[in-house]
Coordinates of C-alpha atoms in Angstrom, one line a residue:
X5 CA -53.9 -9.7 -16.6
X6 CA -55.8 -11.7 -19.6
X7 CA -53.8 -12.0 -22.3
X8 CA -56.0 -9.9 -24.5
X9 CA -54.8 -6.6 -22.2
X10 CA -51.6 -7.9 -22.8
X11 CA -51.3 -8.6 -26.4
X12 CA -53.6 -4.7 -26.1
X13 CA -50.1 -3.1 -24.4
X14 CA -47.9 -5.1 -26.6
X15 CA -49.7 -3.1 -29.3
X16 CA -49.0 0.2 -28.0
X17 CA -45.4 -0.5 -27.4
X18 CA -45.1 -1.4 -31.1
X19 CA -46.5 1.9 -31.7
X20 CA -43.9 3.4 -29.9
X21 CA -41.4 2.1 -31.2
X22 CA -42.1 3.8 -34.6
X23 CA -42.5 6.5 -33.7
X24 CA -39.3 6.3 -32.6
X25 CA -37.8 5.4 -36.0
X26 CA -37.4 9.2 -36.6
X27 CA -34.6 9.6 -33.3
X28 CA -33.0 6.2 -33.9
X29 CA -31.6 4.4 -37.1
X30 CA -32.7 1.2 -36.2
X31 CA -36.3 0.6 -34.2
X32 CA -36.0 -1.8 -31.0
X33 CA -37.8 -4.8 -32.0
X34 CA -40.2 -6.1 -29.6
X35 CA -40.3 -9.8 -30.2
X36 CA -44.2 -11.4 -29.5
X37 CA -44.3 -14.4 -27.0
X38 CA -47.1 -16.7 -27.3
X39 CA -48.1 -17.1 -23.1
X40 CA -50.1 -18.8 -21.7
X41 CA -50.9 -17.8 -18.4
X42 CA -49.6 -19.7 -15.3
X43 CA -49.8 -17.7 -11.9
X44 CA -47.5 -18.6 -9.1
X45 CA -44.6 -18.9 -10.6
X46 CA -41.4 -17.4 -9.3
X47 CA -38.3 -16.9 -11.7
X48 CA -36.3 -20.3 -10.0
X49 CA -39.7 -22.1 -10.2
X50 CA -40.4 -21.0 -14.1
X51 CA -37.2 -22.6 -15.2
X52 CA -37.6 -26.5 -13.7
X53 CA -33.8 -27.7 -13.1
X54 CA -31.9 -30.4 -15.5
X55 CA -29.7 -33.4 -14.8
X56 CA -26.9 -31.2 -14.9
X57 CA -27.9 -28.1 -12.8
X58 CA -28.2 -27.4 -9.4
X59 CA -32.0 -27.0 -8.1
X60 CA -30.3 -25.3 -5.1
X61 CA -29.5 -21.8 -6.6
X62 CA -32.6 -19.3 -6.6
X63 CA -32.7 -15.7 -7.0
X64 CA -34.3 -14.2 -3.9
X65 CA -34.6 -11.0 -5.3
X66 CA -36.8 -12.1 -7.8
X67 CA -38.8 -14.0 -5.2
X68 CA -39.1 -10.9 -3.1
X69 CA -40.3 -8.3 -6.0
X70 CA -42.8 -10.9 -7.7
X71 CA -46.3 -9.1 -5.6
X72 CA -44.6 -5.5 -6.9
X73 CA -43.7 -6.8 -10.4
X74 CA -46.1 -5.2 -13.2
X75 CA -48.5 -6.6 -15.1
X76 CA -46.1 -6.3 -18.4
X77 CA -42.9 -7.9 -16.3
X78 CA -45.6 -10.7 -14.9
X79 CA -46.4 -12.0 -18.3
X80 CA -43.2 -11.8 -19.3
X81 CA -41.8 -13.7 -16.7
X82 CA -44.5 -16.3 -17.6
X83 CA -43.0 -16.9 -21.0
X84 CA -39.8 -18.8 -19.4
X85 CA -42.7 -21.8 -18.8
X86 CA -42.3 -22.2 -22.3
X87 CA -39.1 -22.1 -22.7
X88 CA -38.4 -25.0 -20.6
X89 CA -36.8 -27.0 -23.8
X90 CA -35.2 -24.0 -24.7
X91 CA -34.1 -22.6 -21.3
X92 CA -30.9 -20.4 -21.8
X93 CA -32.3 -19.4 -25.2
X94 CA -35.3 -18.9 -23.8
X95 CA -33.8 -17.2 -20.6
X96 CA -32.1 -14.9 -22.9
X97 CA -34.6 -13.8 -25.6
X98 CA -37.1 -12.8 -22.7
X99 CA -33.9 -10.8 -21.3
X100 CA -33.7 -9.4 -24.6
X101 CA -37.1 -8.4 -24.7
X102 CA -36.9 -6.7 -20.8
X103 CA -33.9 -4.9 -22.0
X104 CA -35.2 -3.5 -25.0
X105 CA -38.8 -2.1 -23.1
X106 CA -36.9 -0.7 -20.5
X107 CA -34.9 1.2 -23.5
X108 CA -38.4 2.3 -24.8
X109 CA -39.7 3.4 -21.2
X110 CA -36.2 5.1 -20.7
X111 CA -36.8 6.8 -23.9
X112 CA -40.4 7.8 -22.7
X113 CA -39.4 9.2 -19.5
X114 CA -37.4 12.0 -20.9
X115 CA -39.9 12.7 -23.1
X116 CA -42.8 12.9 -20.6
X117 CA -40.4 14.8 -18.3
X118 CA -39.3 17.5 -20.7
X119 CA -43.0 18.0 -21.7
X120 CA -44.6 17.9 -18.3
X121 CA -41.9 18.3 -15.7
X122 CA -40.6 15.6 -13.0
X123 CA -43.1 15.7 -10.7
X124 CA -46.0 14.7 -13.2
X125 CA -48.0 11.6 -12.3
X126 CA -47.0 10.0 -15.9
X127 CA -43.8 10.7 -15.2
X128 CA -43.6 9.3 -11.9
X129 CA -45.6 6.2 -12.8
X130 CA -43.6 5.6 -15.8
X131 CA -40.3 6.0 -13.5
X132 CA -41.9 3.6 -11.3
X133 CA -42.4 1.0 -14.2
X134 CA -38.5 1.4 -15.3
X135 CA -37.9 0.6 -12.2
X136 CA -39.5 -2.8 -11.8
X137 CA -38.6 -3.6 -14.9
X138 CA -34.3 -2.5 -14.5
X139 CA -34.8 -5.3 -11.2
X140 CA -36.5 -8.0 -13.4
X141 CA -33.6 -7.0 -15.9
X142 CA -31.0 -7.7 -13.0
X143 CA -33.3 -11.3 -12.1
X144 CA -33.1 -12.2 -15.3
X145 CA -29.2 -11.9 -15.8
X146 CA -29.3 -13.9 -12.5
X147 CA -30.9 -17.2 -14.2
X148 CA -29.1 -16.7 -17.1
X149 CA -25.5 -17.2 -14.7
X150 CA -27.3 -19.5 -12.8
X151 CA -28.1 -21.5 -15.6
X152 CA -24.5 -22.4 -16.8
X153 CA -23.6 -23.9 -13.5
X154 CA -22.4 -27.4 -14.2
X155 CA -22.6 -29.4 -10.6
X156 CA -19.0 -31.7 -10.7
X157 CA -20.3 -35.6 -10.6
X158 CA -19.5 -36.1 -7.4
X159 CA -19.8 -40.3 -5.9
X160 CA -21.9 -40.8 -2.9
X161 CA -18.8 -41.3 0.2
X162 CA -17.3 -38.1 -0.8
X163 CA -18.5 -34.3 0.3
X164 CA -19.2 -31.6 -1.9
X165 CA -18.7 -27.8 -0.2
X166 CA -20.5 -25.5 -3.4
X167 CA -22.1 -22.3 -3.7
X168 CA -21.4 -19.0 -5.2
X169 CA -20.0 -15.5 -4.3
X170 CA -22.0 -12.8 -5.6
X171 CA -22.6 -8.9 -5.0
X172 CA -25.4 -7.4 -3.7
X173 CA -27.2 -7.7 -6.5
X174 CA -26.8 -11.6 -6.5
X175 CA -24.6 -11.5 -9.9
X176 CA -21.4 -13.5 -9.9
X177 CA -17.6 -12.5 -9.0
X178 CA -15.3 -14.4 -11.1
X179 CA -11.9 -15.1 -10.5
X180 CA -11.8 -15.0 -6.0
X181 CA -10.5 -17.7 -4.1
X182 CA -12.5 -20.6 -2.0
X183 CA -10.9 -22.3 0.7
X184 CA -11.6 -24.2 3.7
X185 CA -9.2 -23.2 6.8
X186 CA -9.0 -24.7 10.2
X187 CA -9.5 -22.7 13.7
X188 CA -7.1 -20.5 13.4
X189 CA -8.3 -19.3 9.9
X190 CA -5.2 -20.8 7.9
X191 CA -5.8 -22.6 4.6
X192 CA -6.0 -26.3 5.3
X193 CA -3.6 -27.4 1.9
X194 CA -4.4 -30.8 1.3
X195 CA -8.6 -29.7 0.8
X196 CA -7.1 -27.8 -2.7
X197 CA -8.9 -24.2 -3.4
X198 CA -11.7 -23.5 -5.7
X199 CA -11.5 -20.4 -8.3
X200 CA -15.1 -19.0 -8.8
X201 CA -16.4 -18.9 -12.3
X202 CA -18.1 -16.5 -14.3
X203 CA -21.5 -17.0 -12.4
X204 CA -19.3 -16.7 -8.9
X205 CA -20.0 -20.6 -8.7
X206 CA -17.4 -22.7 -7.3
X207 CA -16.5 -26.5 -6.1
X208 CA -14.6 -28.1 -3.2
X209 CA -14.8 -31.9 -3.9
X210 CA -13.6 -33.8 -0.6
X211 CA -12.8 -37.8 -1.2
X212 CA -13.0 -40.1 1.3
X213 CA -9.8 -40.3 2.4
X214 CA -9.0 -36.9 2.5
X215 CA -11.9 -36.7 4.8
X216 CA -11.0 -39.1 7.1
X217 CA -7.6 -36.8 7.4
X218 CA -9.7 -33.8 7.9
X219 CA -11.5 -35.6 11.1
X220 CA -7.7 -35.5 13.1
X221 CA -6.4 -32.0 11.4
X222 CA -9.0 -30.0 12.2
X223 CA -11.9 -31.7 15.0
X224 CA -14.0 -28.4 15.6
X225 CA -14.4 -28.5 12.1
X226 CA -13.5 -26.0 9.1
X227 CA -14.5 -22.1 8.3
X228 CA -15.1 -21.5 4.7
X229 CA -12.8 -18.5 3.3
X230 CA -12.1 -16.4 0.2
X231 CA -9.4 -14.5 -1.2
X232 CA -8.1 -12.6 -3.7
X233 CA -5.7 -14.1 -6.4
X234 CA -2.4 -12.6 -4.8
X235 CA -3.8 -14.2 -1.3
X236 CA -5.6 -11.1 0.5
X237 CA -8.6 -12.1 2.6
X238 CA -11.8 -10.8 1.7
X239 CA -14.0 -13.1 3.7
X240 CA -14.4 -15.8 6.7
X241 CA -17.4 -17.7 7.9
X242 CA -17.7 -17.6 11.5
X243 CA -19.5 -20.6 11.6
X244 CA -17.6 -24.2 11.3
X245 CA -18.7 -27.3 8.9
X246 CA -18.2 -30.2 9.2
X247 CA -18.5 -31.8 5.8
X248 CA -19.1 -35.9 6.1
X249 CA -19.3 -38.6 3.3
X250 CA -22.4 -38.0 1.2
X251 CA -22.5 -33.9 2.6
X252 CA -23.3 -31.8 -0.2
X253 CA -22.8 -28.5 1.6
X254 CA -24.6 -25.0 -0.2
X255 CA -22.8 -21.7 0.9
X256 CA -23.2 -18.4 -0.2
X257 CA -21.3 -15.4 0.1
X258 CA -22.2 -11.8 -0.3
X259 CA -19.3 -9.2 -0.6
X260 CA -19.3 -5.8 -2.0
X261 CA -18.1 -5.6 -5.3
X262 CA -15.9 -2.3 -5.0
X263 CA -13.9 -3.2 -2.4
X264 CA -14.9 -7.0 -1.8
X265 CA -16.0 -6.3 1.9
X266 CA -18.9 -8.6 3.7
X267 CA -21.8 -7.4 3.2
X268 CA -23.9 -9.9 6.1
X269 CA -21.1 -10.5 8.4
X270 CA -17.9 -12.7 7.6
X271 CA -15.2 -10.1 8.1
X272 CA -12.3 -11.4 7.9
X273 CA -10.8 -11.7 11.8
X274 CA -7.0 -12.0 13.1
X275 CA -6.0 -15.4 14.1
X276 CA -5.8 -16.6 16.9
X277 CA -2.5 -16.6 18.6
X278 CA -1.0 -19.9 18.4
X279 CA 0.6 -21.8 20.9
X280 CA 4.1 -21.4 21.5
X281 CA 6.9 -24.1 20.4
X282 CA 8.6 -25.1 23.7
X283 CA 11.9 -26.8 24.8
X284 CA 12.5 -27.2 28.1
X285 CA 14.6 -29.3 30.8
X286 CA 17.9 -29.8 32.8
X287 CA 21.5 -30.8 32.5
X288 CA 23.1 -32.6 35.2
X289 CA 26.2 -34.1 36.0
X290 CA 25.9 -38.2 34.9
X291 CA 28.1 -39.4 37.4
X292 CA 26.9 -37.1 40.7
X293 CA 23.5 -35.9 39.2
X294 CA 24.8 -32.6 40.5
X295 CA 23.0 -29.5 38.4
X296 CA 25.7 -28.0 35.6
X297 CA 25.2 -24.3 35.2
X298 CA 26.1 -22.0 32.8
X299 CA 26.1 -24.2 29.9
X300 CA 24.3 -22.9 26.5
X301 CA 21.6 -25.3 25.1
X302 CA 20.1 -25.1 21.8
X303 CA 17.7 -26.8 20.2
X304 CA 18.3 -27.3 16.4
X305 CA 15.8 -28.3 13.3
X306 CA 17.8 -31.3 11.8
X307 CA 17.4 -30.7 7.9
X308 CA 19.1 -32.7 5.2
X309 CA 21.4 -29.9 4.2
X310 CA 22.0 -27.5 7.0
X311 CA 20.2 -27.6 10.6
X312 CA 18.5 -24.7 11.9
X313 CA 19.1 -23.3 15.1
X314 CA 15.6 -22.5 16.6
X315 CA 17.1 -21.2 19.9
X316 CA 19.4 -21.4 22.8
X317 CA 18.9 -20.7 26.7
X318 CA 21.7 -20.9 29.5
X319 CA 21.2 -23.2 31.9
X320 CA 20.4 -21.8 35.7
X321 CA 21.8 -22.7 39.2
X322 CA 19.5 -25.8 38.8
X323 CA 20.7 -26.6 35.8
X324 CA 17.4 -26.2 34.2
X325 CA 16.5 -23.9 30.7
X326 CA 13.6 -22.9 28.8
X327 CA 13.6 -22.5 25.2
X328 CA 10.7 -20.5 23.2
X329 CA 10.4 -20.6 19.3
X330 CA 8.8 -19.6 16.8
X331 CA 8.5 -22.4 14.1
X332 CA 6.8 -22.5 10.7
X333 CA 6.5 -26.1 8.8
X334 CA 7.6 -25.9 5.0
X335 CA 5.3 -25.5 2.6
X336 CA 4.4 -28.7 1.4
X337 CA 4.2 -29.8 5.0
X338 CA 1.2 -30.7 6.6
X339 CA 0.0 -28.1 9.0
X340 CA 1.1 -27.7 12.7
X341 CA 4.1 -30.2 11.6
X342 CA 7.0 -30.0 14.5
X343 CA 10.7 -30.0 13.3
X344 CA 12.8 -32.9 13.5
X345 CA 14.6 -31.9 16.9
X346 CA 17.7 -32.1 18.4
X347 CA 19.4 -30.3 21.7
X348 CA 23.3 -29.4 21.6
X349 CA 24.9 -28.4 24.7
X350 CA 28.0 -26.1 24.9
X351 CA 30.6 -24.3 27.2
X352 CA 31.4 -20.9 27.5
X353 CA 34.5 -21.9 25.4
X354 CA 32.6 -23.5 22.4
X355 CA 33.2 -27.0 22.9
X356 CA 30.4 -29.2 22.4
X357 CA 29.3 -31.4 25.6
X358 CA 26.8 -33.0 24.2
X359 CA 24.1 -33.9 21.7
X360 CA 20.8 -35.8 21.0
X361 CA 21.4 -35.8 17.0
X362 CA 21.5 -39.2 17.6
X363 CA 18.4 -39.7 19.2
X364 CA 16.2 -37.5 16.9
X365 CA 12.8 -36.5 17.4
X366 CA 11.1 -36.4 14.5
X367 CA 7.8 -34.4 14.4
X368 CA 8.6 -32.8 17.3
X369 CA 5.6 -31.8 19.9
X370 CA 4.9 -27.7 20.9
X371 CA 6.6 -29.1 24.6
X372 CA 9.4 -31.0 24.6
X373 CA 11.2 -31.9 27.4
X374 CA 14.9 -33.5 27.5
X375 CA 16.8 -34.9 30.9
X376 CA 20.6 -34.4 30.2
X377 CA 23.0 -36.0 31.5
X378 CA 27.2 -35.0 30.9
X379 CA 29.5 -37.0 31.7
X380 CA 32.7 -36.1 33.9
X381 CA 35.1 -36.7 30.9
X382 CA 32.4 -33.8 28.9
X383 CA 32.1 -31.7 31.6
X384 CA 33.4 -28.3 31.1
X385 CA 37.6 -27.8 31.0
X386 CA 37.8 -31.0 29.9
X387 CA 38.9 -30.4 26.2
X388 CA 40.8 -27.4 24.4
X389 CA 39.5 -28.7 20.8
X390 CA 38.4 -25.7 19.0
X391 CA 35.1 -27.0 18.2
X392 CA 33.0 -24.0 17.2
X393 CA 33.5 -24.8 13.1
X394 CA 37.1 -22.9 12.6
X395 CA 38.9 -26.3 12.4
X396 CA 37.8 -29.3 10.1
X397 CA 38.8 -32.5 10.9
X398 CA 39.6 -35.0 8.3
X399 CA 40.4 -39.0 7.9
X400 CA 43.9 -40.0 7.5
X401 CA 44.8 -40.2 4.2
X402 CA 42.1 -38.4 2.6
X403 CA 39.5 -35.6 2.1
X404 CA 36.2 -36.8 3.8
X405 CA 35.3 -35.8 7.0
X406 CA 36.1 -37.9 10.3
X407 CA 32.9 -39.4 11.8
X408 CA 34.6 -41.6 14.3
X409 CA 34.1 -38.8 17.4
X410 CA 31.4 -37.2 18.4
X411 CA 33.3 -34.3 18.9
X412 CA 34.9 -34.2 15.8
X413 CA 32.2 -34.7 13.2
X414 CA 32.6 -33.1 10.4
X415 CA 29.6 -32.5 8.9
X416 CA 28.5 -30.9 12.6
X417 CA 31.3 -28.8 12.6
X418 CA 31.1 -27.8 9.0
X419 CA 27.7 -26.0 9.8
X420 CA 28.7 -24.4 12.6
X421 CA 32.0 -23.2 10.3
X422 CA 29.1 -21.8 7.1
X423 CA 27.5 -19.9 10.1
X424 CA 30.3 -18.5 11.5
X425 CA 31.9 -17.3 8.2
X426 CA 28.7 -15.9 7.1
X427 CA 27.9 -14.2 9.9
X428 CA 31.4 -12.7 9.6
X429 CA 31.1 -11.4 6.1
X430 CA 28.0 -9.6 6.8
X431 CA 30.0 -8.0 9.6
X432 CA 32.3 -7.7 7.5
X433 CA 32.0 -7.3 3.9
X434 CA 35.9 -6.8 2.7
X435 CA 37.0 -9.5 4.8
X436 CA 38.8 -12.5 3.6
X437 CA 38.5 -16.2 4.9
X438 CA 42.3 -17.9 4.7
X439 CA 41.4 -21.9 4.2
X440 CA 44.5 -23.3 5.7
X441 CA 45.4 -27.1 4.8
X442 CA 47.0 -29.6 7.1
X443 CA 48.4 -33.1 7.5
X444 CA 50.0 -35.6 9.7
X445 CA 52.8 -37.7 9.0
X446 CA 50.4 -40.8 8.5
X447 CA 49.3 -39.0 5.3
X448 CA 52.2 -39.9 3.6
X449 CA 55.2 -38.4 1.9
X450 CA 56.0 -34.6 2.6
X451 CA 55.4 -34.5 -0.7
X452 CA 51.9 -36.6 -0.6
X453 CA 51.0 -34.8 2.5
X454 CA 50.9 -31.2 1.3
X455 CA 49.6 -32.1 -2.2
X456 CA 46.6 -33.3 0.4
X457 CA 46.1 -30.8 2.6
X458 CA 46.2 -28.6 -0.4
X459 CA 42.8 -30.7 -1.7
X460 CA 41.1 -30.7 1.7
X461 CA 41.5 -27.2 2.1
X462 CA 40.0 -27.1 -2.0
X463 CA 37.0 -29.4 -0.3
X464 CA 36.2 -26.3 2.4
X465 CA 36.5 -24.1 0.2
X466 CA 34.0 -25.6 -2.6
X467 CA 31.4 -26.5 0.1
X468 CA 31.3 -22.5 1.4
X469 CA 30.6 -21.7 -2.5
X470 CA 28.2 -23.7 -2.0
X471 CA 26.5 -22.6 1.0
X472 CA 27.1 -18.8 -1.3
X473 CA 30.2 -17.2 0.6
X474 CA 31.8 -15.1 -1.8
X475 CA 34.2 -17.1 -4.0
X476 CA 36.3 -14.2 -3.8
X477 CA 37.1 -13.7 -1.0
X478 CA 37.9 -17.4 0.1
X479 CA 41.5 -18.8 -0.6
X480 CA 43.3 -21.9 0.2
X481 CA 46.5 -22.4 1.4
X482 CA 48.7 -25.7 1.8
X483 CA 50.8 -25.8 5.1
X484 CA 51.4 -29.6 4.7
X485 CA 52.8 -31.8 7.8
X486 CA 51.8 -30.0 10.8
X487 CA 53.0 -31.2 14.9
X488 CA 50.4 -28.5 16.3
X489 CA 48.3 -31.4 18.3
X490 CA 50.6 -34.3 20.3
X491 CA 47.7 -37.1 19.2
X492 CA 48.6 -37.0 15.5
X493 CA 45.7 -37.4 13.8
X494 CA 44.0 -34.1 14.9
X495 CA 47.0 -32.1 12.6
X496 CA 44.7 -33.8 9.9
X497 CA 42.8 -30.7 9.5
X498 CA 41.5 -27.3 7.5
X499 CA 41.5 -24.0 10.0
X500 CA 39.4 -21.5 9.1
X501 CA 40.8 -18.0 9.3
X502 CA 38.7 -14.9 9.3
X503 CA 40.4 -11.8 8.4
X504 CA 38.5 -8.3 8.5
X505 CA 40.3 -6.9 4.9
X506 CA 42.4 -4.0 4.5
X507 CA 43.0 -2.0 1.3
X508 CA 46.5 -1.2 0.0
X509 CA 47.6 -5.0 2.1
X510 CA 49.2 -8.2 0.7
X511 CA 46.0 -10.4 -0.2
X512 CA 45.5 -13.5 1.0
X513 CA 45.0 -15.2 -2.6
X514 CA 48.4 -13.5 -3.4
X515 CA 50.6 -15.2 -1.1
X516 CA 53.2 -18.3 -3.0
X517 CA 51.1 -22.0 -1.4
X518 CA 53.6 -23.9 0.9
X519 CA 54.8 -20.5 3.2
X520 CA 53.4 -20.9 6.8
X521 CA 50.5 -18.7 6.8
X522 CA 50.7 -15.4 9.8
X523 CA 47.8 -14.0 11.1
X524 CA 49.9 -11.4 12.3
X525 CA 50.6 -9.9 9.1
X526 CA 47.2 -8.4 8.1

């Protein structure tokens, strides 16, 4: 259109517009652009892109409406050209200026339509016009988000994953979740998350040596995801990137705004099913290589504090087992991280026959497999120690722990002791645990030697605080020189008693220290 018809339909806008002074108490100003014609221009290629902006964003909707847009819209669109010093003023103002004509044709409508009906041709045709000029509305709010997007500086060996998440009318969600995840669709940690801005723009900057990382942690490359803030899914490429030094990755994503579903394909999927944590293996006889059945094997997370059992088998007629496990690595672990594992073997009495604590395997494999071997003097039968945690073994002449046998370490025996009283108590939630002190005559004095096993029976009973038994229902007791056990150190000791409580009985706590503590009684 020459801009004589244009300035010509400016004019009767203005008109318009006072004549609508009457109906409103302020007119809609309709601000006059100088333009100078320039055909073959699309909104993205009216507005030429800075330093600081990405080129790589364009609004497709605009690109697909420009044959349909309408002489007014086309001139106006023109006027961004010369805003090109200006562009978000400029951006905005001809916004402005769409917004208020499409107030006028609104306006105009109803008007027409109450003097002629709906289905006149002015009315129709003037529909048609608000229209086109609500979409150029929409395209213009578009460039204006598009236009505050501020690429990161990013150096040439690292990778840059961008785009933006948007509706279906290409305008920006704020505040969702970007992520890069590995096959099976989990967040890979160490590649951070992106937050999408008010334009639905957002960043995943990738340094070298994080990369280098990325190549062993996840070879058939990563699937770009998005979530809410409280961690629901909303969306998952099905396609893999592999972003390299110098990548600078573009990725769009289209959901619905309501209910932040996919709108062309990205549905978040289950993942797959992971591979199954494994222990497996035989126990033999050392001396005659003879299969030992019947034996319980466990294999245990070592953790500084307390180990985790992560399962148990019994052994078969071959003497073989098979242990499956589900295992999680903590949360500041790197993914697919094994435990730290160890394998106990026990007898149908408790006693421990054997264990690999000693030979840990840190960052354990999904299959492991151990080749035990017990010697004759382990071998079932061949102690009576109670060594399932309710007796504490302790050095002569004080309160730490022995850790000169195998079979009496204490700090082995003191977790088995936390999980059997707290699996009592929630069996049992009145019951009392009786902490009973020992000693042997190489602790001393009488004297000396109950004032002792008064404190190492104190020592239990703080560390099952600790590990939150109920302080309550814990007491301690001093028995001091004891002759239970002929080798004389082994009387150095703390049994642990578990008593299922009983209302209206003598208390544990009640009972005068020194008296020879009897079961029997409760």
């Amino acid at each position: 259109m020459p801009y004589s018809e244009f300035k010509t339909q400016n004019s009767k806008l203005k008109t318009q517009n006072s004549k609508l002074k009457t109906q409103n108490s302020k007119p809609i100003p309709i601000p006059h652009h100088s333009i100078t014609p320039s055909p073959h221009h699309s909104i993205s290629a009216l507005r030429p892109p800075s330093s600081a902006e990405p080129a790589m964003f364009n609004s497709p909707r605009a690109n697909a409406r420009q044959s349909d847009l309408s002489q007014l819209g086309h001139e106006l669109l023109q006027a961004l050209a010369a805003a090109a010093d200006g562009q978000m003023e400029g951006l905005q103002q001809t916004r402005d200026t769409q917004v208020a004509m499409t107030a006028l044709l609104q306006t105009e409508a109803q008007r027409l339509q109450h003097k002629y009906g709906p289905d006149h041709s002015r009315v129709q045709q003037i529909n048609t016009t608000l229209q086109r000029n609500t979409a150029i509305v929409n395209d213009l709010a578009v460039e204006l988000e598009i236009a505050t997007i501020r690429q990161p500086d990013v150096d040439e060996k690292s990778a840059l994953v961008q785009g933006r998440v948007v509706d279906r009318r290409y305008r920006g969600m704020a505040g969702l979740v970007v992520y890069l995840g590995n096959e099976q669709r989990q967040p890979l940690r160490f590649l951070g998350t992106a937050e999408t801005d008010g334009s639905g723009y957002y960043a995943l900057t990738i340094a070298p040596e994080t990369l280098a990382k990325l190549a062993e942690a996840a070879p058939d490359g990563v699937f770009l995801g998005v979530c809410t803030p409280q961690g629901r899914v909303v969306y998952q490429r099905p396609e893999a990137i592999f972003p390299q030094g110098g990548d600078r990755l573009t990725l769009e994503v289209v959901l619905q705004r309501d209910d932040l579903s996919p709108v062309d394909g990205g549905k978040p999927v289950e993942p797959p099913a992971a591979k199954a944590w494994v222990v497996r293996g035989q126990v033999v006889d050392a001396n005659t290589s003879e299969a030992i059945a019947g034996v319980q094997v466990s294999a245990i997370d070592n953790n500084r504090r307390f180990d985790d059992k992560l399962g148990s088998a019994i052994t078969d007629a071959k003497g073989t087992f098979r242990i499956t496990y589900d295992f999680q690595s903590r949360h500041d672990a790197p993914e697919d991280r094994g435990p730290d594992l160890y394998v106990t073997v026990i007898d149908e009495a408790g006693n421990q026959l054997f264990s690999s604590q000693s030979e840990l395997r840190p960052n354990a494999s999904r299959e492991e497999e151990f080749k035990i071997a017990i010697a004759a003097s382990t071998t079932p039968g061949a102690t009576e120690l109670p060594l399932n945690g309710s007796v504490l073994w302790f050095a002569t002449g004080s309160t730490k722990f022995r850790q000169d046998d195998d079979r009496l370490n204490g700090e082995r025996l003191l977790k088995l002791a936390i999980r059997r009283t707290q699996q009592f108590i929630r069996q049992n939630p009145n019951g009392q645990i009786a902490l009973q002190g020992y000693a042997s005559s190489e602790d001393g004095t009488p004297e000396e030697a109950l004032s002792l096993a008064e404190k190492r029976a104190e020592v239990v009973q703080a560390m099952l605080v600790q590990a939150n038994l109920p302080a309550n229902q814990l007491s301690v007791a001093a028995q001091g020189i004891d002759d239970s056990y002929a080798e004389v150190s082994l009387n150095q000791r703390v049994d642990i008693v578990l008593l299922p409580g009983r209302l209206g009985r003598d208390r544990i706590g009640n009972r005068p220290r020194g008296n020879r503590f009897d079961p029997s009684r409760f």
